[in-house]
XYZ file of C-alpha atoms in Angstrom:
657
model
C 167.527 136.618 79.246
C 170.799 135.134 80.574
C 169.767 136.009 84.110
C 166.464 134.240 83.749
C 168.175 131.077 82.501
C 170.724 131.051 85.312
C 167.989 131.484 87.900
C 165.725 128.894 86.351
C 168.223 126.069 85.759
C 170.943 126.004 88.444
C 170.616 122.232 88.647
C 171.816 121.924 85.061
C 174.985 123.820 85.940
C 175.602 121.588 88.944
C 174.993 118.532 86.766
C 177.699 119.776 84.377
C 180.200 119.933 87.233
C 179.127 116.476 88.403
C 179.640 115.076 84.904
C 183.104 116.671 84.752
C 184.101 115.069 88.047
C 182.662 111.706 86.989
C 184.629 111.758 83.730
C 187.855 112.797 85.462
C 187.755 110.143 88.155
C 186.359 107.586 85.712
C 189.407 108.050 83.474
C 191.723 107.731 86.471
C 189.882 104.583 87.610
C 190.236 103.116 84.127
C 193.936 103.939 84.152
C 194.288 102.294 87.555
C 192.540 99.141 86.339
C 194.097 98.798 82.868
C 197.253 100.890 83.091
C 199.677 102.374 85.621
C 197.534 105.095 87.230
C 197.534 105.371 91.025
C 195.213 106.896 93.616
C 197.945 109.053 95.138
C 199.994 111.686 93.268
C 203.612 110.874 92.526
C 206.121 112.658 94.765
C 209.129 114.633 93.577
C 212.804 114.223 94.354
C 212.731 116.359 97.503
C 209.966 114.263 99.053
C 210.694 110.770 97.746
C 214.322 110.468 96.637
C 215.366 108.857 93.381
C 218.291 108.007 91.098
C 221.361 110.151 90.494
C 223.517 109.836 87.370
C 226.801 111.625 86.667
C 227.550 112.115 82.959
C 231.127 112.510 81.789
C 231.993 113.956 78.343
C 233.589 111.502 75.926
C 235.140 114.173 73.727
C 238.851 114.688 74.185
C 240.345 118.138 74.320
C 238.987 121.410 75.622
C 235.254 121.618 76.350
C 233.694 125.054 76.496
C 231.298 126.135 79.210
C 228.813 127.158 76.549
C 228.676 123.592 75.213
C 228.102 122.211 78.727
C 225.324 124.739 79.374
C 223.656 123.799 76.077
C 223.902 120.104 76.936
C 222.355 120.752 80.368
C 219.459 122.604 78.787
C 218.773 119.821 76.260
C 219.013 117.016 78.835
C 216.702 118.973 81.148
C 214.172 119.268 78.319
C 214.482 115.549 77.574
C 213.790 114.287 81.082
C 211.544 117.167 82.113
C 210.044 118.405 78.852
C 206.741 119.523 80.427
C 208.471 120.996 83.475
C 206.418 119.036 86.025
C 208.421 115.849 86.644
C 210.790 117.714 89.017
C 214.003 116.210 87.605
C 217.190 118.126 88.451
C 219.984 118.652 85.913
C 223.006 120.643 87.123
C 226.707 121.011 86.409
C 229.205 119.165 88.586
C 232.706 120.553 88.439
C 233.800 122.014 85.121
C 232.520 119.468 82.618
C 230.427 116.748 84.301
C 226.625 116.880 84.445
C 224.594 115.605 87.403
C 221.110 114.276 86.613
C 218.762 113.450 89.507
C 215.550 111.620 88.568
C 212.743 111.184 91.137
C 211.560 107.709 92.086
C 212.526 104.673 90.023
C 212.876 105.916 86.418
C 212.001 103.456 83.687
C 214.442 102.345 81.017
C 213.111 104.812 78.449
C 213.841 107.724 80.781
C 217.323 106.404 81.472
C 217.959 106.099 77.741
C 216.930 109.729 77.232
C 219.855 110.629 79.480
C 222.339 108.120 78.084
C 221.623 108.751 74.403
C 223.481 111.992 74.115
C 224.972 112.098 70.611
C 223.732 114.282 67.787
C 220.584 113.457 65.881
C 220.930 113.016 62.119
C 218.846 111.965 59.111
C 220.446 109.584 56.584
C 218.997 107.854 53.486
C 218.726 104.054 53.665
C 220.756 102.130 51.083
C 220.439 98.577 52.424
C 218.229 97.065 55.122
C 218.570 93.502 56.342
C 218.158 91.124 59.232
C 220.058 92.103 62.310
C 221.681 88.718 62.918
C 224.339 86.943 60.874
C 223.145 83.703 59.274
C 225.678 80.850 59.255
C 227.371 80.290 55.898
C 226.274 76.905 54.530
C 228.975 74.388 53.746
C 229.155 73.342 50.080
C 227.854 69.867 49.340
C 230.490 67.384 48.145
C 228.185 66.203 45.369
C 226.074 68.457 43.109
C 222.834 67.091 44.438
C 219.658 69.091 44.881
C 219.039 69.645 48.645
C 215.306 69.471 48.055
C 215.707 65.952 46.583
C 218.312 64.686 49.022
C 216.583 63.712 52.290
C 219.947 63.387 54.016
C 220.788 67.053 53.448
C 220.775 69.059 56.709
C 218.283 71.932 56.990
C 221.124 74.476 57.303
C 222.251 73.683 53.792
C 219.077 75.129 52.286
C 219.189 78.578 50.700
C 217.304 81.212 52.705
C 214.898 83.222 50.614
C 215.113 86.924 51.568
C 211.443 87.380 50.730
C 210.573 84.934 53.498
C 211.587 87.435 56.164
C 208.862 87.977 58.739
C 206.498 90.811 57.942
C 206.394 93.405 60.723
C 204.534 96.706 60.905
C 206.555 99.442 59.198
C 206.631 103.188 59.677
C 205.822 105.699 56.984
C 206.187 109.447 56.721
C 203.883 111.789 54.849
C 202.961 115.494 54.826
C 201.144 116.707 57.898
C 197.998 117.314 55.823
C 195.898 114.132 56.311
C 194.792 114.257 52.673
C 197.343 112.370 50.555
C 198.415 114.486 47.561
C 197.832 113.204 44.033
C 200.483 110.875 42.781
C 201.540 109.749 46.221
C 202.850 106.252 46.586
C 200.534 103.731 48.215
C 200.934 103.161 51.908
C 203.697 100.774 52.911
C 202.048 99.839 56.172
C 202.848 96.234 56.837
C 205.922 96.221 54.567
C 208.685 93.684 55.366
C 210.915 95.717 57.674
C 213.626 93.037 57.631
C 214.630 92.802 54.006
C 217.784 91.504 52.307
C 218.189 93.486 49.050
C 220.325 92.405 46.144
C 223.384 94.044 47.664
C 222.989 91.879 50.763
C 221.658 88.621 49.300
C 223.006 85.445 50.825
C 225.371 83.150 48.933
C 223.997 79.849 47.617
C 225.030 76.445 48.846
C 227.548 76.118 46.024
C 229.074 79.584 45.648
C 230.836 80.506 42.467
C 234.215 82.221 42.512
C 234.091 85.973 42.931
C 234.556 88.132 39.916
C 237.781 89.992 39.418
C 237.116 93.681 40.153
C 239.689 94.641 37.562
C 237.564 93.019 34.888
C 234.683 95.405 35.469
C 234.082 97.894 32.720
C 234.602 101.376 34.285
C 231.632 102.751 32.372
C 229.414 100.117 33.897
C 230.841 100.488 37.386
C 230.324 104.229 37.324
C 226.631 103.844 36.616
C 224.753 103.214 39.913
C 221.644 101.950 38.189
C 223.683 99.323 36.349
C 225.674 98.390 39.401
C 222.481 97.953 41.374
C 221.092 95.472 38.842
C 221.947 91.918 39.886
C 221.401 90.689 36.357
C 224.433 92.578 35.101
C 227.644 90.611 35.582
C 231.182 91.848 35.687
C 231.727 90.744 32.087
C 232.438 93.783 29.846
C 230.256 92.312 27.184
C 227.243 92.799 29.421
C 226.208 89.146 29.392
C 224.325 88.174 32.514
C 226.315 85.595 34.424
C 224.107 84.055 37.128
C 227.059 82.754 39.039
C 228.495 86.222 39.336
C 225.170 87.878 40.141
C 224.690 85.516 43.056
C 227.842 86.776 44.697
C 227.130 89.703 47.073
C 230.482 91.296 46.383
C 229.651 91.531 42.709
C 226.627 93.732 43.390
C 228.543 96.422 45.248
C 229.779 99.128 42.887
C 233.428 99.516 42.210
C 235.405 101.700 44.564
C 236.204 103.871 41.573
C 232.543 104.922 41.234
C 231.765 108.447 42.463
C 228.409 108.851 44.306
C 226.134 111.472 42.812
C 223.804 111.885 45.848
C 223.101 110.430 49.274
C 221.006 107.564 47.884
C 223.613 106.446 45.330
C 224.625 102.791 45.740
C 228.168 103.788 44.841
C 228.601 104.501 48.563
C 228.634 100.724 49.119
C 232.307 99.923 48.668
C 233.696 96.409 49.217
C 234.871 97.437 52.689
C 231.404 98.753 53.582
C 229.824 95.578 52.195
C 232.156 93.385 54.230
C 231.443 95.403 57.390
C 227.706 95.059 56.799
C 227.868 91.288 56.292
C 229.951 90.814 59.440
C 227.759 93.018 61.658
C 225.741 91.165 64.295
C 223.093 93.440 65.822
C 222.405 91.081 68.695
C 225.740 91.918 70.294
C 225.632 94.517 73.049
C 228.107 96.871 71.394
C 226.132 97.039 68.126
C 223.054 98.727 69.603
C 224.700 100.791 72.343
C 226.014 103.435 69.941
C 228.611 105.915 71.055
C 231.106 105.136 68.269
C 232.487 107.763 65.922
C 230.984 108.176 62.444
C 231.782 110.816 59.833
C 228.837 112.819 58.534
C 230.046 112.694 54.923
C 230.620 108.915 54.855
C 228.242 105.920 54.762
C 227.288 104.305 58.054
C 226.793 100.626 58.863
C 224.655 100.317 61.962
C 221.697 98.603 63.637
C 218.246 99.490 64.869
C 217.794 100.126 68.582
C 216.191 96.703 69.144
C 218.776 94.866 67.045
C 216.155 93.413 64.680
C 217.528 95.152 61.573
C 220.846 96.392 60.261
C 221.450 99.070 57.679
C 223.850 100.620 55.257
C 223.072 104.328 55.338
C 224.178 107.170 53.143
C 225.822 110.351 54.448
C 224.043 112.833 56.723
C 221.665 115.042 54.737
C 219.647 116.740 57.511
C 220.867 117.584 61.015
C 218.781 117.251 64.145
C 219.502 120.910 64.859
C 217.066 121.749 62.041
C 214.127 120.122 63.891
C 212.110 122.978 65.393
C 209.401 120.888 67.074
C 208.146 117.314 67.413
C 205.172 115.980 69.371
C 203.410 112.667 69.811
C 199.703 113.070 69.087
C 196.598 111.241 67.944
C 196.102 111.100 64.189
C 193.166 112.944 62.630
C 191.657 112.292 59.223
C 190.701 114.825 56.540
C 187.319 115.376 58.245
C 189.030 116.344 61.507
C 188.043 113.190 63.416
C 190.534 111.271 65.539
C 191.446 107.832 64.200
C 192.775 106.584 67.545
C 196.259 105.888 66.123
C 199.309 107.600 67.621
C 201.663 109.487 65.301
C 204.690 111.767 65.553
C 204.277 115.266 64.107
C 207.535 116.805 62.927
C 208.392 120.437 62.098
C 211.615 121.732 60.517
C 213.054 125.236 60.420
C 213.579 127.047 57.114
C 216.910 125.426 56.244
C 215.769 122.000 57.407
C 212.503 122.231 55.444
C 214.426 122.889 52.217
C 216.872 120.034 52.830
C 214.130 117.645 53.916
C 212.053 118.527 50.856
C 214.940 117.647 48.533
C 215.673 114.293 50.193
C 212.011 113.219 50.369
C 211.497 114.179 46.718
C 214.434 111.980 45.722
C 213.344 109.057 47.917
C 209.788 109.304 46.585
C 211.097 109.229 42.998
C 213.122 106.092 43.812
C 209.966 104.460 45.148
C 211.268 100.967 45.879
C 212.080 99.894 49.435
C 214.373 100.138 51.267
C 215.868 102.979 49.214
C 212.672 105.049 49.635
C 213.311 105.193 53.395
C 215.358 107.574 55.480
C 216.805 106.707 58.868
C 216.495 108.797 62.022
C 219.851 108.159 63.684
C 220.544 108.956 67.334
C 223.922 108.102 68.826
C 224.706 106.408 65.481
C 221.886 103.898 66.033
C 218.668 103.890 63.973
C 215.639 104.776 66.121
C 213.224 104.817 63.158
C 213.405 104.277 59.388
C 210.063 105.377 57.868
C 209.253 105.034 54.181
C 208.464 108.211 52.252
C 204.914 108.268 50.865
C 205.251 111.600 49.043
C 207.558 114.574 48.748
C 207.336 116.762 51.859
C 208.077 120.320 50.793
C 206.425 122.364 53.543
C 208.644 121.378 56.455
C 205.777 119.660 58.303
C 205.429 115.887 58.324
C 203.872 113.079 60.330
C 205.394 109.665 60.993
C 202.852 106.847 61.211
C 203.372 103.282 62.319
C 202.605 100.847 65.095
C 203.019 103.508 67.787
C 201.689 103.591 71.320
C 201.362 106.818 73.263
C 204.601 106.121 75.108
C 206.603 105.197 71.997
C 205.321 108.182 69.997
C 206.165 110.595 72.799
C 209.588 109.000 73.267
C 210.398 109.334 69.559
C 209.101 112.922 69.577
C 211.354 113.721 72.535
C 214.326 112.181 70.742
C 213.587 114.223 67.636
C 213.032 117.486 69.492
C 215.835 117.254 72.038
C 218.270 114.921 70.294
C 221.013 117.289 69.193
C 223.740 117.586 71.843
C 227.040 119.363 71.254
C 228.938 116.674 73.212
C 228.624 112.925 73.668
C 228.458 111.680 77.267
C 228.864 108.406 79.095
C 227.396 107.475 82.476
C 230.204 107.675 85.004
C 228.246 106.672 88.127
C 224.643 105.789 88.941
C 223.344 105.594 92.508
C 220.212 105.885 94.616
C 219.706 109.046 96.673
C 217.398 109.705 99.617
C 214.796 112.434 99.914
C 216.242 115.863 100.671
C 213.227 116.970 102.699
C 211.191 113.865 103.392
C 207.875 113.044 104.961
C 208.360 115.301 107.976
C 208.591 118.459 105.857
C 205.637 117.299 103.768
C 203.567 116.800 106.897
C 204.519 120.255 108.140
C 203.526 121.772 104.809
C 200.193 120.005 104.865
C 199.694 121.092 108.485
C 200.310 124.718 107.494
C 197.767 124.358 104.697
C 195.227 122.822 107.087
C 195.673 125.679 109.568
C 195.145 128.229 106.803
C 192.061 126.378 105.610
C 190.566 126.311 109.119
C 191.174 130.050 109.551
C 189.445 130.781 106.245
C 186.445 128.662 107.284
C 186.206 130.319 110.718
C 186.382 133.783 109.175
C 183.688 132.870 106.612
C 181.335 131.599 109.320
C 181.841 134.707 111.466
C 181.585 137.183 108.615
C 178.926 135.508 106.459
C 177.185 133.242 109.009
C 175.156 130.539 107.262
C 176.437 131.750 103.886
C 179.874 130.581 105.042
C 178.650 127.022 104.435
C 178.828 127.815 100.720
C 182.485 128.744 101.199
C 183.196 125.412 102.882
C 181.375 123.449 100.182
C 183.129 125.393 97.413
C 186.556 124.787 98.948
C 185.698 121.086 99.166
C 184.764 121.087 95.461
C 188.081 122.795 94.639
C 189.973 120.187 96.678
C 188.255 117.241 94.963
C 188.739 118.674 91.477
C 192.393 119.562 92.171
C 193.132 116.103 93.557
C 191.608 114.436 90.509
C 193.609 116.692 88.191
C 196.860 115.841 90.019
C 196.106 112.121 89.745
C 195.463 112.411 86.024
C 198.582 114.530 85.393
C 200.744 112.167 87.444
C 199.586 109.304 85.255
C 199.610 110.907 81.800
C 202.165 113.738 82.032
C 204.623 112.491 84.650
C 203.684 115.189 87.163
C 205.324 114.915 90.569
C 204.289 116.884 93.639
C 207.138 118.756 95.318
C 207.173 120.916 98.423
C 207.043 123.972 96.147
C 203.922 122.498 94.565
C 202.389 122.054 98.001
C 203.091 125.744 98.634
C 201.248 126.571 95.417
C 198.233 124.594 96.630
C 198.256 126.464 99.949
C 198.380 129.831 98.189
C 195.428 128.685 96.074
C 193.241 128.575 99.212
C 193.522 132.336 99.501
C 192.878 132.875 95.786
C 189.751 130.739 95.952
C 188.488 132.467 99.087
C 188.970 135.858 97.399
C 186.595 134.854 94.609
C 183.883 133.913 97.093
C 184.348 137.121 99.095
C 184.043 139.254 95.949
C 180.745 137.595 95.033
C 179.284 137.646 98.555
C 180.135 141.297 99.077
C 178.515 142.229 95.768
C 175.312 140.500 96.881
C 175.357 142.327 100.192
C 175.920 145.653 98.419
C 172.785 145.055 96.362
C 170.816 144.198 99.528
C 172.027 147.457 101.108
C 170.562 149.253 98.097
C 167.157 147.757 98.908
C 166.961 144.762 96.556
C 165.529 141.440 97.600
C 167.878 138.500 98.099
C 166.831 136.763 94.864
C 167.414 139.883 92.791
C 170.640 140.760 94.616
C 172.063 137.300 93.857
C 171.564 137.751 90.111
C 172.562 141.430 89.833
C 175.537 140.886 92.148
C 176.748 138.013 90.005
C 176.634 140.123 86.836
C 178.959 142.621 88.484
C 181.141 140.237 90.491
C 182.084 137.844 87.705
C 184.023 140.525 85.814
C 186.074 141.221 88.929
C 186.594 137.492 89.576
C 187.767 136.940 85.987
C 190.169 139.891 86.163
C 191.605 138.764 89.507
C 192.139 135.166 88.417
C 193.576 136.274 85.087
C 196.273 138.278 86.893
C 197.173 135.221 89.003
C 197.202 132.976 85.947
C 199.469 135.345 83.973
C 201.857 135.493 86.919
C 201.947 131.687 86.979
C 202.687 131.576 83.234
C 205.570 134.033 83.595
C 207.049 132.021 86.492
C 206.669 128.762 84.592
C 208.284 130.135 81.428
C 211.260 131.872 83.049
C 212.067 129.631 86.018
C 213.347 126.078 86.425
C 213.231 123.465 89.167
C 211.002 123.946 92.195
C 209.783 127.384 91.111
C 208.259 125.758 88.046
C 206.402 123.301 90.259
C 205.008 126.195 92.306
C 203.952 128.054 89.150
C 202.285 124.960 87.718
C 200.111 124.280 90.759
C 199.296 127.995 91.073
C 198.085 128.157 87.473
C 196.199 124.867 87.764
C 194.313 125.866 90.902
C 193.511 129.282 89.430
C 191.737 127.615 86.508
C 189.966 125.231 88.883
C 188.830 128.220 90.956
C 187.080 129.658 87.910
C 185.419 126.321 87.182
C 184.108 125.988 90.749
C 182.901 129.605 91.031
C 180.950 129.367 87.772
C 179.706 125.779 88.027
C 179.230 125.389 91.795
C 179.241 128.565 93.901
C 176.881 130.600 91.726
C 174.171 127.910 91.254
C 174.325 126.923 94.940
C 173.788 130.529 96.057
C 170.919 130.811 93.568
C 169.238 127.739 95.052
C 169.723 129.032 98.608
C 168.191 132.391 97.702
C 164.952 130.575 96.844
C 164.638 129.085 100.328
C 162.589 130.855 102.989
C 165.513 131.057 105.405
C 167.715 133.101 103.058
C 165.000 134.881 101.067
C 163.445 136.360 104.220
C 166.752 137.857 105.321
C 167.084 135.823 108.521
C 169.664 137.299 110.933
C 171.780 134.125 110.661
C 171.585 133.884 106.883
C 174.178 136.563 106.162
C 171.607 138.498 104.140
C 169.928 140.368 107.026
C 168.987 143.859 105.685
C 169.060 145.402 109.162
C 172.513 144.050 109.908
C 173.769 145.201 106.530
C 172.249 148.668 106.931
C 170.073 148.584 103.831
C 168.073 151.551 102.550
C 164.848 149.873 103.652
C 166.199 149.378 107.158
C 167.282 152.989 107.485
C 163.906 154.244 106.268
C 162.132 151.942 108.709
C 164.083 153.419 111.579
C 163.206 156.940 110.497
C 159.467 156.070 110.269
C 159.421 154.257 113.611
C 158.723 150.688 112.374
C 159.760 147.842 114.636
C 161.455 145.847 111.856
C 161.749 146.608 108.189
C 159.818 144.463 105.837
C 161.717 143.374 102.770
C 160.630 145.209 99.680
C 159.804 142.891 96.789
C 161.323 144.260 93.632
C 160.656 142.597 90.335
C 163.409 141.891 87.808
C 164.603 145.000 85.951
C 162.908 145.587 82.599
C 164.855 145.076 79.424
C 164.838 148.801 78.510
C 166.154 150.096 81.812
C 169.306 149.697 83.835
C 169.321 147.374 86.806
C 170.235 150.097 89.248
C 167.507 152.470 88.125
C 164.601 150.034 87.833
C 165.324 147.920 90.894
C 165.982 150.754 93.334
C 162.803 151.319 95.496
C 161.386 154.735 96.179
C 160.234 155.451 99.724
C 158.308 158.533 100.690
C 159.293 159.965 104.036
C 156.437 161.725 105.867
C 157.039 165.373 106.516
């Protein structure tokens, strides 16, 4: 039944290939019009040149070769995670690392190289605006600023709740269905918030409370210390003048923190450092400073819009097993169109992350229900916990784009470096091979292509036209795939990749030869052209699949075990092998089927490539023995369902005695 359908509807198969090409080039055209796609593939470092950075370790003392090798591997994964951007990361000397990036890398790619400290997860204690507001001068007279028209605007008290509302990020279990009891989504929460511990002083500040007057039992209780309504008076009376003072909210230095989210971490020194921090200074968001893992951290977000007081490190970036940027799907399995970051932890990390998210979910109130993802001691994300995540798999949602989600995923996956580095030098480098070598490579490919075409025309005559058309289809589909991968995956074509494309010409030609020879074998056995095309395909496709599978497995092994240019060769080899299968099934087979229905090919014309006499078919040999001038093709119907093709389709010829 399958044979009948293939013979009856070859146009449908060709239409499928046409639709595939239309979609591919339509997506590229849309990317060219609305995004950054181009109509030529991006070139690699050896053909285009690029930017070279030399990284120098910041750590003093002896640096082991093992640590440098680990750092090289992680940086290589950061800038070349998919293995197709052709970035080069090598050791220079004993401790420096040389990073060569093709073309003009964007700022995000540069930051992936510069941000080289360890990745950590810390609970958020305080979150506030990244800039320091000027302290208002006290008014000489106790007049109400709202009633005094002469009062300057700067003398007004700033309400923390009036902070601009910006899209926030949340984290939840990877299962799209929210578990029962989960907190409502905090999407759209105020990301710039001044909690009680960071509230601004009023226009007429009251004198600070004497820390010695604080009842030790009250100071040791974080929940009491966190309550602004509780003053420093041992009697417990609420003194508004004391509660308005930020220093009165911070727990006493004598308090001992019970966990990472305990406000007892906020000592007067930490509070003073937080209030003085200005995130709009260059040094505040550049990172690179030392911070103890078991101490609180005062730092900023990467864009300087927010500043934080964070608890100690509770999960290390080394416990992140995988992280990817992907499109979100709902409980029905449909894509919502929103970009998210999917996060996986190893066994130890899953246990630690489950404990911290359970605690933050129990706290519930922002910002203490958030945890900060800290890279180079700067906060790259601070999502709010929607529910306890006990399985080690989570997804971070927020106002992500594809680029930002993939950047955050790369930071999470490849963020843990054993050593911190600084950029020693940065310079432009020229192409190592250049246009001349590229032209020679393309010339070699063109010569090989011409030889394949000439051989096909000599060996298969008019059937060689199918080879030419199939190679053209492979070229168009491969070019479209390279354009799409250059745009979406950062693929860059190197000279090794060009070599992979040249090798693919031979692989593609092999598939055609296998099919054509199977058809000719069936014609030698006495079948008509139409029947030989179908029976030959049934036998040839298994061989084609096996041959291409061997090539594809070889490409996978090369890609997995090699680095640099060999990876580029393996990638193009595997890509063109898959494209060869697509073209053979969706183009070559239906085209040959259509040709077999024409009079020129069906009659076995000497120039068709299906001439029974030239092929030495059974019918031709019998005709010679009986003295006929030219054998007439024997019409054989399709094999019945209850018999084998070879038995039912083979003609019987009686030879006169």
